[in-house]
Amino acid sequence: MRILLTLVLVTLCVGITYASNIDYLTNRSVSYFRNFARNPATDGADLVSYNPAGLVFLDEGFHISFGNQFLLKDYTIEAVPFWDTTSVETYESTEPTLFLPDLYAVYRTGDWAVFGAFTVPAGGGSLDYTEGLYAFSLLETGYQQMINMSPYYFAIMSEGNIKASSQYLAGTVGASFAASDMFSFALAGRYTSAKKTYDGQADFTVFAPDSTGTPVPVGTSSRTLDVEKTASGFNGIISVDVVPTENLNIALRYETSTALEFETSVIENGWYPPVPMPDSSFAIEGFKQRRDLPAILAGGISYQFSPAFKLSTTFNYYFVEDIAEDSLNGVDVHYENGLDIGLGIDYQVSPCILLGLSYLHSDLGGSDSTYNDFEYNLNYSAIGGGIRYAVNDNFALTLAGGHNFYDEGQGVEPFDACTYNKSVTYFGLGAEVSFR
């Protein structure tokens, strides 16, 4: 009885996000949509996020880059309910993300470049399940079994909804230095402030067996959930860039993990256990729980085959296992380390027009053991592309977009009846301004 309630309530501690890997976002500029292989790039102020050491290759002067991304998300849960295994219940969120900004500033002089950035390194907006979640019926069933001290009680949601948001805002500052024509490096620090909210409501019909053992309605219930979680943390970044030949560039970047201890503020939690139970502290006002952003090793290689054509490769390796330490951590212990690998091309059509096209595959390290109604980080492949138009030597616009193709996922008990799917299409508009 208590086990079911505990298992489902624990999932409230995870994140509901569009993410590249365990909350982490790699789409920190519109130029990333144009070419996913930004790690070995040497152009643009957004190198602050991808190749800080490469900022020494920018023209001398002040460079500013800013943009906004739009995400069209379709998240779907199909559940075979325990009360009727011949039917399928569908729960869907189509809430878009309309504001995902980025801002970069770089000043380069001589062998030095100093930089700063405001980005959204993790999270990804909101999800709005207007018909609630299958997990709500599981929650209420566990609750009714506990308060009635009987495993034969169960509850079916008649109507419900939940809206959840996850937003991480970060500021980055650092400096790059060219030690020689071949070698440069950069050091930076990033401060991240995170906030997650859960706002939901559900009505239920409660069933129990009559004298013949047949389940019959014995009452109704209504629950409201209004929870906020906040955290902040700091991490360090080191980046190196090597130019072995005129046309070959190799870049490597390491980001330390960001320690984030989320503190819970409970405005209302209708499922709060009425009696003490093991591991119920996550429902208490002021409860603190770690959900760190993992350390990352990233890099890539680019080669300029001709003045018009450049080919780039990229990878991101996420040390997820290091932050998934125990069952009460915000990251499931069943997660494995994650990996992104990608390939991109740049084609200079004219002095004013640069085209990009790229492919990325992301293995997030999740499995059926990590999927639940509140978090299903599915592996995906992505295609992106776009155009950069230089209005003049000091001003350029970028329009780019892409689509993620996700694998289907299925959970394990108590979510073994659930099948999870996602579809995300995105585009963005960015601008670059230089003062040379």
GROMACS .gro file of C-alpha atoms in nm:
model
  436
    1MET     CA    1   0.000   0.000   0.000
    2ARG     CA    2   0.259   0.251   0.112
    3ILE     CA    3   0.510   0.125  -0.143
    4LEU     CA    4   0.290   0.226  -0.438
    5LEU     CA    5   0.233   0.575  -0.297
    6THR     CA    6   0.604   0.619  -0.226
    7LEU     CA    7   0.713   0.504  -0.573
    8VAL     CA    8   0.480   0.740  -0.753
    9LEU     CA    9   0.539   1.039  -0.525
   10VAL     CA   10   0.916   1.003  -0.568
   11THR     CA   11   0.870   1.079  -0.939
   12LEU     CA   12   0.751   1.428  -0.846
   13CYS     CA   13   1.113   1.507  -0.764
   14VAL     CA   14   1.230   1.465  -1.122
   15GLY     CA   15   1.217   1.717  -1.404
   16ILE     CA   16   0.969   1.768  -1.686
   17THR     CA   17   1.184   1.910  -1.963
   18TYR     CA   18   1.295   1.917  -2.321
   19ALA     CA   19   1.659   1.825  -2.279
   20SER     CA   20   1.963   1.694  -2.459
   21ASN     CA   21   2.069   1.491  -2.156
   22ILE     CA   22   1.936   1.488  -1.799
   23ASP     CA   23   1.800   1.843  -1.810
   24TYR     CA   24   2.107   1.972  -1.998
   25LEU     CA   25   2.046   2.177  -2.315
   26THR     CA   26   2.299   2.198  -2.597
   27ASN     CA   27   2.079   2.431  -2.804
   28ARG     CA   28   2.216   2.753  -2.656
   29SER     CA   29   2.214   2.958  -2.976
   30VAL     CA   30   2.031   2.971  -3.307
   31SER     CA   31   2.362   2.898  -3.482
   32TYR     CA   32   2.351   2.557  -3.314
   33PHE     CA   33   2.035   2.474  -3.510
   34ARG     CA   34   2.213   2.574  -3.831
   35ASN     CA   35   2.496   2.333  -3.752
   36PHE     CA   36   2.485   2.099  -3.451
   37ALA     CA   37   2.864   2.055  -3.481
   38ARG     CA   38   2.949   2.386  -3.310
   39ASN     CA   39   3.210   2.240  -3.074
   40PRO     CA   40   3.505   2.289  -3.317
   41ALA     CA   41   3.372   2.615  -3.466
   42THR     CA   42   3.583   2.932  -3.468
   43ASP     CA   43   3.318   3.186  -3.572
   44GLY     CA   44   3.055   3.365  -3.365
   45ALA     CA   45   3.024   3.495  -3.010
   46ASP     CA   46   2.820   3.185  -2.916
   47LEU     CA   47   3.153   2.998  -2.900
   48VAL     CA   48   3.133   3.096  -2.533
   49SER     CA   49   2.909   2.788  -2.499
   50TYR     CA   50   3.081   2.557  -2.746
   51ASN     CA   51   3.449   2.645  -2.796
   52PRO     CA   52   3.558   2.932  -2.567
   53ALA     CA   53   3.922   2.878  -2.660
   54GLY     CA   54   3.830   2.948  -3.023
   55LEU     CA   55   3.718   3.304  -2.941
   56VAL     CA   56   4.076   3.423  -3.001
   57PHE     CA   57   4.012   3.365  -3.374
   58LEU     CA   58   3.743   3.634  -3.390
   59ASP     CA   59   3.836   3.971  -3.538
   60GLU     CA   60   3.965   4.222  -3.287
   61GLY     CA   61   3.689   4.428  -3.133
   62PHE     CA   62   3.357   4.384  -2.956
   63HIS     CA   63   3.111   4.113  -3.066
   64ILE     CA   64   2.752   4.062  -2.951
   65SER     CA   65   2.523   3.773  -3.038
   66PHE     CA   66   2.161   3.726  -2.930
   67GLY     CA   67   1.861   3.522  -3.034
   68ASN     CA   68   1.547   3.336  -2.938
   69GLN     CA   69   1.430   2.981  -3.000
   70PHE     CA   70   1.081   2.839  -3.042
   71LEU     CA   71   1.009   2.475  -2.955
   72LEU     CA   72   0.693   2.297  -3.073
   73LYS     CA   73   0.661   1.997  -2.842
   74ASP     CA   74   0.423   1.701  -2.854
   75TYR     CA   75   0.461   1.467  -2.556
   76THR     CA   76   0.230   1.164  -2.543
   77ILE     CA   77   0.165   0.895  -2.283
   78GLU     CA   78  -0.050   0.595  -2.377
   79ALA     CA   79  -0.149   0.383  -2.078
   80VAL     CA   80  -0.336   0.054  -2.049
   81PRO     CA   81  -0.519   0.128  -1.721
   82PHE     CA   82  -0.522  -0.129  -1.444
   83TRP     CA   83  -0.901  -0.088  -1.408
   84ASP     CA   84  -0.968  -0.182  -1.774
   85THR     CA   85  -0.687  -0.364  -1.954
   86THR     CA   86  -0.889  -0.374  -2.278
   87SER     CA   87  -0.868   0.004  -2.326
   88VAL     CA   88  -0.597   0.268  -2.378
   89GLU     CA   89  -0.592   0.608  -2.207
   90THR     CA   90  -0.401   0.891  -2.380
   91TYR     CA   91  -0.243   1.186  -2.200
   92GLU     CA   92  -0.084   1.458  -2.412
   93SER     CA   93   0.096   1.791  -2.381
   94THR     CA   94   0.139   2.021  -2.679
   95GLU     CA   95   0.251   2.327  -2.482
   96PRO     CA   96   0.510   2.517  -2.692
   97THR     CA   97   0.818   2.696  -2.565
   98LEU     CA   98   0.805   3.045  -2.712
   99PHE     CA   99   1.087   3.210  -2.520
  100LEU     CA  100   1.430   3.048  -2.499
  101PRO     CA  101   1.678   3.336  -2.526
  102ASP     CA  102   2.055   3.364  -2.542
  103LEU     CA  103   2.293   3.660  -2.519
  104TYR     CA  104   2.670   3.660  -2.572
  105ALA     CA  105   2.932   3.935  -2.554
  106VAL     CA  106   3.302   3.902  -2.644
  107TYR     CA  107   3.586   4.153  -2.649
  108ARG     CA  108   3.895   4.037  -2.833
  109THR     CA  109   4.228   4.223  -2.836
  110GLY     CA  110   4.573   4.086  -2.920
  111ASP     CA  111   4.611   3.732  -2.786
  112TRP     CA  112   4.321   3.772  -2.542
  113ALA     CA  113   3.945   3.747  -2.548
  114VAL     CA  114   3.719   3.815  -2.251
  115PHE     CA  115   3.358   3.705  -2.261
  116GLY     CA  116   3.026   3.682  -2.087
  117ALA     CA  117   2.694   3.513  -2.160
  118PHE     CA  118   2.337   3.477  -2.043
  119THR     CA  119   2.189   3.141  -2.145
  120VAL     CA  120   1.938   2.873  -2.053
  121PRO     CA  121   2.169   2.573  -1.996
  122ALA     CA  122   1.898   2.328  -1.892
  123GLY     CA  123   1.524   2.283  -1.858
  124GLY     CA  124   1.319   2.396  -2.154
  125GLY     CA  125   0.991   2.568  -2.072
  126SER     CA  126   0.663   2.402  -1.973
  127LEU     CA  127   0.446   2.098  -2.030
  128ASP     CA  128   0.068   2.111  -1.989
  129TYR     CA  129  -0.118   1.780  -1.964
  130THR     CA  130  -0.476   1.904  -1.987
  131GLU     CA  131  -0.620   1.557  -1.916
  132GLY     CA  132  -0.390   1.489  -1.623
  133LEU     CA  133  -0.157   1.190  -1.597
  134TYR     CA  134  -0.202   0.817  -1.551
  135ALA     CA  135   0.020   0.858  -1.245
  136PHE     CA  136  -0.260   1.050  -1.073
  137SER     CA  137  -0.479   0.738  -1.057
  138LEU     CA  138  -0.182   0.542  -0.922
  139LEU     CA  139  -0.118   0.811  -0.661
  140GLU     CA  140  -0.478   0.818  -0.543
  141THR     CA  141  -0.501   0.439  -0.541
  142GLY     CA  142  -0.197   0.417  -0.314
  143TYR     CA  143  -0.338   0.693  -0.096
  144GLN     CA  144  -0.679   0.524  -0.058
  145GLN     CA  145  -0.520   0.187   0.017
  146MET     CA  146  -0.311   0.346   0.290
  147ILE     CA  147  -0.583   0.546   0.466
  148ASN     CA  148  -0.832   0.257   0.442
  149MET     CA  149  -0.567  -0.002   0.532
  150SER     CA  150  -0.686  -0.228   0.252
  151PRO     CA  151  -0.515  -0.334  -0.072
  152TYR     CA  152  -0.854  -0.372  -0.242
  153TYR     CA  153  -0.933  -0.002  -0.272
  154PHE     CA  154  -0.852   0.177  -0.596
  155ALA     CA  155  -0.927   0.511  -0.759
  156ILE     CA  156  -0.995   0.625  -1.115
  157MET     CA  157  -0.937   0.984  -1.223
  158SER     CA  158  -1.251   1.136  -1.372
  159GLU     CA  159  -1.082   1.460  -1.475
  160GLY     CA  160  -0.756   1.637  -1.405
  161ASN     CA  161  -0.470   1.848  -1.532
  162ILE     CA  162  -0.111   1.935  -1.452
  163LYS     CA  163   0.121   2.206  -1.577
  164ALA     CA  164   0.491   2.178  -1.500
  165SER     CA  165   0.776   2.412  -1.582
  166SER     CA  166   1.153   2.383  -1.561
  167GLN     CA  167   1.373   2.686  -1.614
  168TYR     CA  168   1.747   2.719  -1.555
  169LEU     CA  169   1.904   3.063  -1.605
  170ALA     CA  170   2.281   3.104  -1.614
  171GLY     CA  171   2.550   3.368  -1.637
  172THR     CA  172   2.897   3.281  -1.768
  173VAL     CA  173   3.220   3.485  -1.755
  174GLY     CA  174   3.571   3.393  -1.862
  175ALA     CA  175   3.877   3.463  -2.072
  176SER     CA  176   4.064   3.302  -2.361
  177PHE     CA  177   4.436   3.325  -2.445
  178ALA     CA  178   4.628   3.235  -2.760
  179ALA     CA  179   4.955   3.085  -2.639
  180SER     CA  180   5.074   3.046  -2.999
  181ASP     CA  181   4.940   3.035  -3.352
  182MET     CA  182   4.860   2.669  -3.293
  183PHE     CA  183   4.733   2.653  -2.935
  184SER     CA  184   4.478   2.849  -2.730
  185PHE     CA  185   4.289   2.783  -2.409
  186ALA     CA  186   4.008   2.933  -2.201
  187LEU     CA  187   3.885   2.929  -1.842
  188ALA     CA  188   3.533   3.025  -1.737
  189GLY     CA  189   3.280   2.998  -1.458
  190ARG     CA  190   2.904   2.967  -1.475
  191TYR     CA  191   2.642   3.044  -1.211
  192THR     CA  192   2.307   2.869  -1.258
  193SER     CA  193   1.975   2.943  -1.090
  194ALA     CA  194   1.703   2.679  -1.135
  195LYS     CA  195   1.331   2.674  -1.067
  196LYS     CA  196   1.072   2.401  -1.122
  197THR     CA  197   0.699   2.427  -1.067
  198TYR     CA  198   0.418   2.171  -1.059
  199ASP     CA  199   0.056   2.289  -1.060
  200GLY     CA  200  -0.217   2.028  -1.096
  201GLN     CA  201  -0.562   1.915  -0.988
  202ALA     CA  202  -0.756   1.591  -1.020
  203ASP     CA  203  -1.096   1.444  -0.924
  204PHE     CA  204  -1.143   1.073  -0.855
  205THR     CA  205  -1.403   0.805  -0.803
  206VAL     CA  206  -1.301   0.561  -0.530
  207PHE     CA  207  -1.389   0.190  -0.558
  208ALA     CA  208  -1.392  -0.095  -0.308
  209PRO     CA  209  -1.531  -0.451  -0.321
  210ASP     CA  210  -1.884  -0.517  -0.199
  211SER     CA  211  -1.990  -0.829  -0.012
  212THR     CA  212  -1.960  -1.034  -0.332
  213GLY     CA  213  -1.612  -0.901  -0.411
  214THR     CA  214  -1.733  -0.683  -0.699
  215PRO     CA  215  -1.571  -0.336  -0.710
  216VAL     CA  216  -1.832  -0.064  -0.657
  217PRO     CA  217  -1.804   0.315  -0.614
  218VAL     CA  218  -1.775   0.406  -0.246
  219GLY     CA  219  -1.693   0.776  -0.271
  220THR     CA  220  -1.513   1.056  -0.449
  221SER     CA  221  -1.204   1.263  -0.379
  222SER     CA  222  -1.028   1.569  -0.513
  223ARG     CA  223  -0.657   1.653  -0.492
  224THR     CA  224  -0.457   1.964  -0.569
  225LEU     CA  225  -0.083   1.983  -0.623
  226ASP     CA  226   0.105   2.315  -0.613
  227VAL     CA  227   0.479   2.271  -0.559
  228GLU     CA  228   0.786   2.481  -0.637
  229LYS     CA  229   1.150   2.371  -0.625
  230THR     CA  230   1.449   2.608  -0.642
  231ALA     CA  231   1.826   2.564  -0.647
  232SER     CA  232   2.144   2.737  -0.754
  233GLY     CA  233   2.502   2.629  -0.819
  234PHE     CA  234   2.835   2.704  -0.981
  235ASN     CA  235   3.057   2.511  -1.221
  236GLY     CA  236   3.387   2.560  -1.398
  237ILE     CA  237   3.478   2.529  -1.766
  238ILE     CA  238   3.813   2.466  -1.935
  239SER     CA  239   3.858   2.470  -2.311
  240VAL     CA  240   4.149   2.408  -2.548
  241ASP     CA  241   4.179   2.460  -2.923
  242VAL     CA  242   4.455   2.325  -3.146
  243VAL     CA  243   4.523   2.419  -3.510
  244PRO     CA  244   4.768   2.157  -3.645
  245THR     CA  245   4.737   2.284  -4.004
  246GLU     CA  246   4.579   2.582  -4.173
  247ASN     CA  247   4.258   2.393  -4.256
  248LEU     CA  248   4.230   2.159  -3.956
  249ASN     CA  249   4.090   2.257  -3.616
  250ILE     CA  250   4.055   2.042  -3.303
  251ALA     CA  251   3.863   2.158  -2.995
  252LEU     CA  252   3.802   2.008  -2.652
  253ARG     CA  253   3.595   2.137  -2.359
  254TYR     CA  254   3.534   2.008  -2.008
  255GLU     CA  255   3.261   2.136  -1.777
  256THR     CA  256   3.250   2.031  -1.414
  257SER     CA  257   2.921   1.917  -1.267
  258THR     CA  258   2.687   2.180  -1.124
  259ALA     CA  259   2.578   2.092  -0.771
  260LEU     CA  260   2.209   2.180  -0.737
  261GLU     CA  261   2.021   2.114  -0.414
  262PHE     CA  262   1.654   2.181  -0.478
  263GLU     CA  263   1.450   2.310  -0.186
  264THR     CA  264   1.080   2.233  -0.196
  265SER     CA  265   0.810   2.489  -0.128
  266VAL     CA  266   0.471   2.320  -0.091
  267ILE     CA  267   0.177   2.552  -0.137
  268GLU     CA  268  -0.060   2.255  -0.147
  269ASN     CA  269  -0.009   1.880  -0.177
  270GLY     CA  270  -0.331   1.684  -0.152
  271TRP     CA  271  -0.139   1.356  -0.145
  272TYR     CA  272   0.065   1.438   0.162
  273PRO     CA  273   0.075   1.116   0.371
  274PRO     CA  274  -0.166   1.142   0.665
  275VAL     CA  275   0.060   0.917   0.877
  276PRO     CA  276   0.440   0.886   0.890
  277MET     CA  277   0.584   0.653   0.629
  278PRO     CA  278   0.933   0.570   0.502
  279ASP     CA  279   1.082   0.813   0.248
  280SER     CA  280   0.788   1.054   0.271
  281SER     CA  281   1.008   1.356   0.351
  282PHE     CA  282   1.006   1.466  -0.014
  283ALA     CA  283   0.650   1.590   0.044
  284ILE     CA  284   0.747   1.812   0.336
  285GLU     CA  285   0.789   2.189   0.312
  286GLY     CA  286   1.159   2.274   0.298
  287PHE     CA  287   1.272   1.927   0.187
  288LYS     CA  288   1.605   1.944   0.002
  289GLN     CA  289   1.712   1.707  -0.273
  290ARG     CA  290   2.013   1.701  -0.503
  291ARG     CA  291   1.966   1.693  -0.880
  292ASP     CA  292   2.297   1.805  -1.026
  293LEU     CA  293   2.377   1.889  -1.385
  294PRO     CA  294   2.639   1.633  -1.492
  295ALA     CA  295   2.998   1.701  -1.586
  296ILE     CA  296   3.055   1.708  -1.962
  297LEU     CA  297   3.346   1.629  -2.191
  298ALA     CA  298   3.282   1.778  -2.534
  299GLY     CA  299   3.478   1.837  -2.849
  300GLY     CA  300   3.502   1.812  -3.224
  301ILE     CA  301   3.715   1.832  -3.535
  302SER     CA  302   3.658   2.052  -3.839
  303TYR     CA  303   3.832   2.055  -4.176
  304GLN     CA  304   3.808   2.328  -4.441
  305PHE     CA  305   3.813   2.135  -4.769
  306SER     CA  306   3.781   2.451  -4.977
  307PRO     CA  307   3.706   2.820  -4.921
  308ALA     CA  308   3.336   2.733  -4.955
  309PHE     CA  309   3.306   2.392  -4.785
  310LYS     CA  310   3.379   2.287  -4.426
  311LEU     CA  311   3.301   1.953  -4.259
  312SER     CA  312   3.274   1.926  -3.880
  313THR     CA  313   3.226   1.647  -3.628
  314THR     CA  314   3.108   1.685  -3.270
  315PHE     CA  315   3.053   1.488  -2.950
  316ASN     CA  316   2.926   1.548  -2.595
  317TYR     CA  317   2.984   1.289  -2.322
  318TYR     CA  318   2.772   1.327  -2.007
  319PHE     CA  319   2.895   1.179  -1.677
  320VAL     CA  320   2.545   1.100  -1.555
  321GLU     CA  321   2.640   0.799  -1.344
  322ASP     CA  322   2.846   1.024  -1.116
  323ILE     CA  323   2.532   1.217  -1.012
  324ALA     CA  324   2.294   0.917  -0.991
  325GLU     CA  325   2.418   0.800  -0.653
  326ASP     CA  326   2.116   0.667  -0.468
  327SER     CA  327   1.742   0.610  -0.499
  328LEU     CA  328   1.652   0.935  -0.323
  329ASN     CA  329   1.867   1.145  -0.553
  330GLY     CA  330   1.679   1.340  -0.819
  331VAL     CA  331   1.850   1.132  -1.090
  332ASP     CA  332   1.750   0.766  -1.113
  333VAL     CA  333   2.030   0.522  -1.027
  334HIS     CA  334   1.949   0.324  -1.341
  335TYR     CA  335   2.077   0.601  -1.569
  336GLU     CA  336   2.398   0.535  -1.762
  337ASN     CA  337   2.636   0.796  -1.902
  338GLY     CA  338   2.502   0.978  -2.208
  339LEU     CA  339   2.656   1.057  -2.547
  340ASP     CA  340   2.582   1.288  -2.840
  341ILE     CA  341   2.762   1.242  -3.172
  342GLY     CA  342   2.706   1.454  -3.479
  343LEU     CA  343   2.823   1.567  -3.820
  344GLY     CA  344   2.771   1.903  -3.988
  345ILE     CA  345   2.860   2.094  -4.302
  346ASP     CA  346   2.898   2.464  -4.375
  347TYR     CA  347   2.869   2.588  -4.732
  348GLN     CA  348   2.955   2.947  -4.823
  349VAL     CA  349   2.725   3.018  -5.116
  350SER     CA  350   2.842   3.379  -5.147
  351PRO     CA  351   3.023   3.634  -4.930
  352CYS     CA  352   2.684   3.712  -4.772
  353ILE     CA  353   2.522   3.369  -4.746
  354LEU     CA  354   2.637   3.074  -4.533
  355LEU     CA  355   2.429   2.755  -4.531
  356GLY     CA  356   2.443   2.481  -4.271
  357LEU     CA  357   2.313   2.125  -4.248
  358SER     CA  358   2.376   1.870  -3.973
  359TYR     CA  359   2.279   1.543  -3.806
  360LEU     CA  360   2.298   1.445  -3.439
  361HIS     CA  361   2.229   1.124  -3.249
  362SER     CA  362   2.176   1.141  -2.873
  363ASP     CA  363   2.183   0.847  -2.632
  364LEU     CA  364   2.058   0.991  -2.304
  365GLY     CA  365   2.149   0.690  -2.092
  366GLY     CA  366   1.790   0.621  -1.990
  367SER     CA  367   1.596   0.295  -2.010
  368ASP     CA  368   1.260   0.145  -1.920
  369SER     CA  369   1.374   0.160  -1.557
  370THR     CA  370   1.401   0.541  -1.571
  371TYR     CA  371   1.083   0.624  -1.765
  372ASN     CA  372   0.778   0.749  -1.576
  373ASP     CA  373   0.497   0.997  -1.635
  374PHE     CA  374   0.704   1.286  -1.500
  375GLU     CA  375   1.027   1.213  -1.687
  376TYR     CA  376   1.092   1.010  -1.998
  377ASN     CA  377   1.426   1.103  -2.152
  378LEU     CA  378   1.407   0.915  -2.482
  379ASN     CA  379   1.697   0.867  -2.721
  380TYR     CA  380   1.666   1.060  -3.045
  381SER     CA  381   1.817   1.151  -3.380
  382ALA     CA  382   1.799   1.508  -3.507
  383ILE     CA  383   1.834   1.695  -3.834
  384GLY     CA  384   1.898   2.069  -3.839
  385GLY     CA  385   1.987   2.338  -4.085
  386GLY     CA  386   1.967   2.705  -4.161
  387ILE     CA  387   2.110   3.015  -4.320
  388ARG     CA  388   2.332   3.298  -4.198
  389TYR     CA  389   2.297   3.619  -4.395
  390ALA     CA  390   2.562   3.888  -4.354
  391VAL     CA  391   2.391   4.222  -4.410
  392ASN     CA  392   2.733   4.387  -4.398
  393ASP     CA  393   3.071   4.329  -4.234
  394ASN     CA  394   2.934   4.415  -3.891
  395PHE     CA  395   2.582   4.272  -3.885
  396ALA     CA  396   2.441   3.926  -3.965
  397LEU     CA  397   2.116   3.737  -3.916
  398THR     CA  398   2.068   3.363  -3.869
  399LEU     CA  399   1.747   3.169  -3.931
  400ALA     CA  400   1.761   2.799  -3.851
  401GLY     CA  401   1.559   2.505  -3.726
  402GLY     CA  402   1.529   2.130  -3.704
  403HIS     CA  403   1.339   1.828  -3.577
  404ASN     CA  404   1.406   1.554  -3.322
  405PHE     CA  405   1.300   1.196  -3.403
  406TYR     CA  406   1.255   1.010  -3.073
  407ASP     CA  407   1.261   0.640  -2.995
  408GLU     CA  408   0.953   0.500  -2.825
  409GLY     CA  409   0.984   0.405  -2.459
  410GLN     CA  410   0.798   0.192  -2.207
  411GLY     CA  411   0.826   0.198  -1.829
  412VAL     CA  412   0.849  -0.065  -1.559
  413GLU     CA  413   0.623  -0.114  -1.256
  414PRO     CA  414   0.427   0.088  -1.160
  415PHE     CA  415   0.455   0.247  -1.508
  416ASP     CA  416   0.483  -0.081  -1.703
  417ALA     CA  417   0.145  -0.010  -1.867
  418CYS     CA  418   0.271   0.319  -2.014
  419THR     CA  419   0.418   0.385  -2.359
  420TYR     CA  420   0.601   0.715  -2.407
  421ASN     CA  421   0.653   0.919  -2.723
  422LYS     CA  422   0.784   1.265  -2.809
  423SER     CA  423   0.809   1.488  -3.114
  424VAL     CA  424   0.991   1.824  -3.107
  425THR     CA  425   1.025   2.072  -3.393
  426TYR     CA  426   1.218   2.393  -3.337
  427PHE     CA  427   1.338   2.708  -3.507
  428GLY     CA  428   1.499   3.034  -3.409
  429LEU     CA  429   1.616   3.375  -3.518
  430GLY     CA  430   1.948   3.521  -3.410
  431ALA     CA  431   2.159   3.829  -3.477
  432GLU     CA  432   2.530   3.911  -3.456
  433VAL     CA  433   2.673   4.261  -3.421
  434SER     CA  434   3.044   4.351  -3.430
  435PHE     CA  435   3.224   4.674  -3.344
  436ARG     CA  436   3.571   4.645  -3.491
   0.00000   0.00000   0.00000
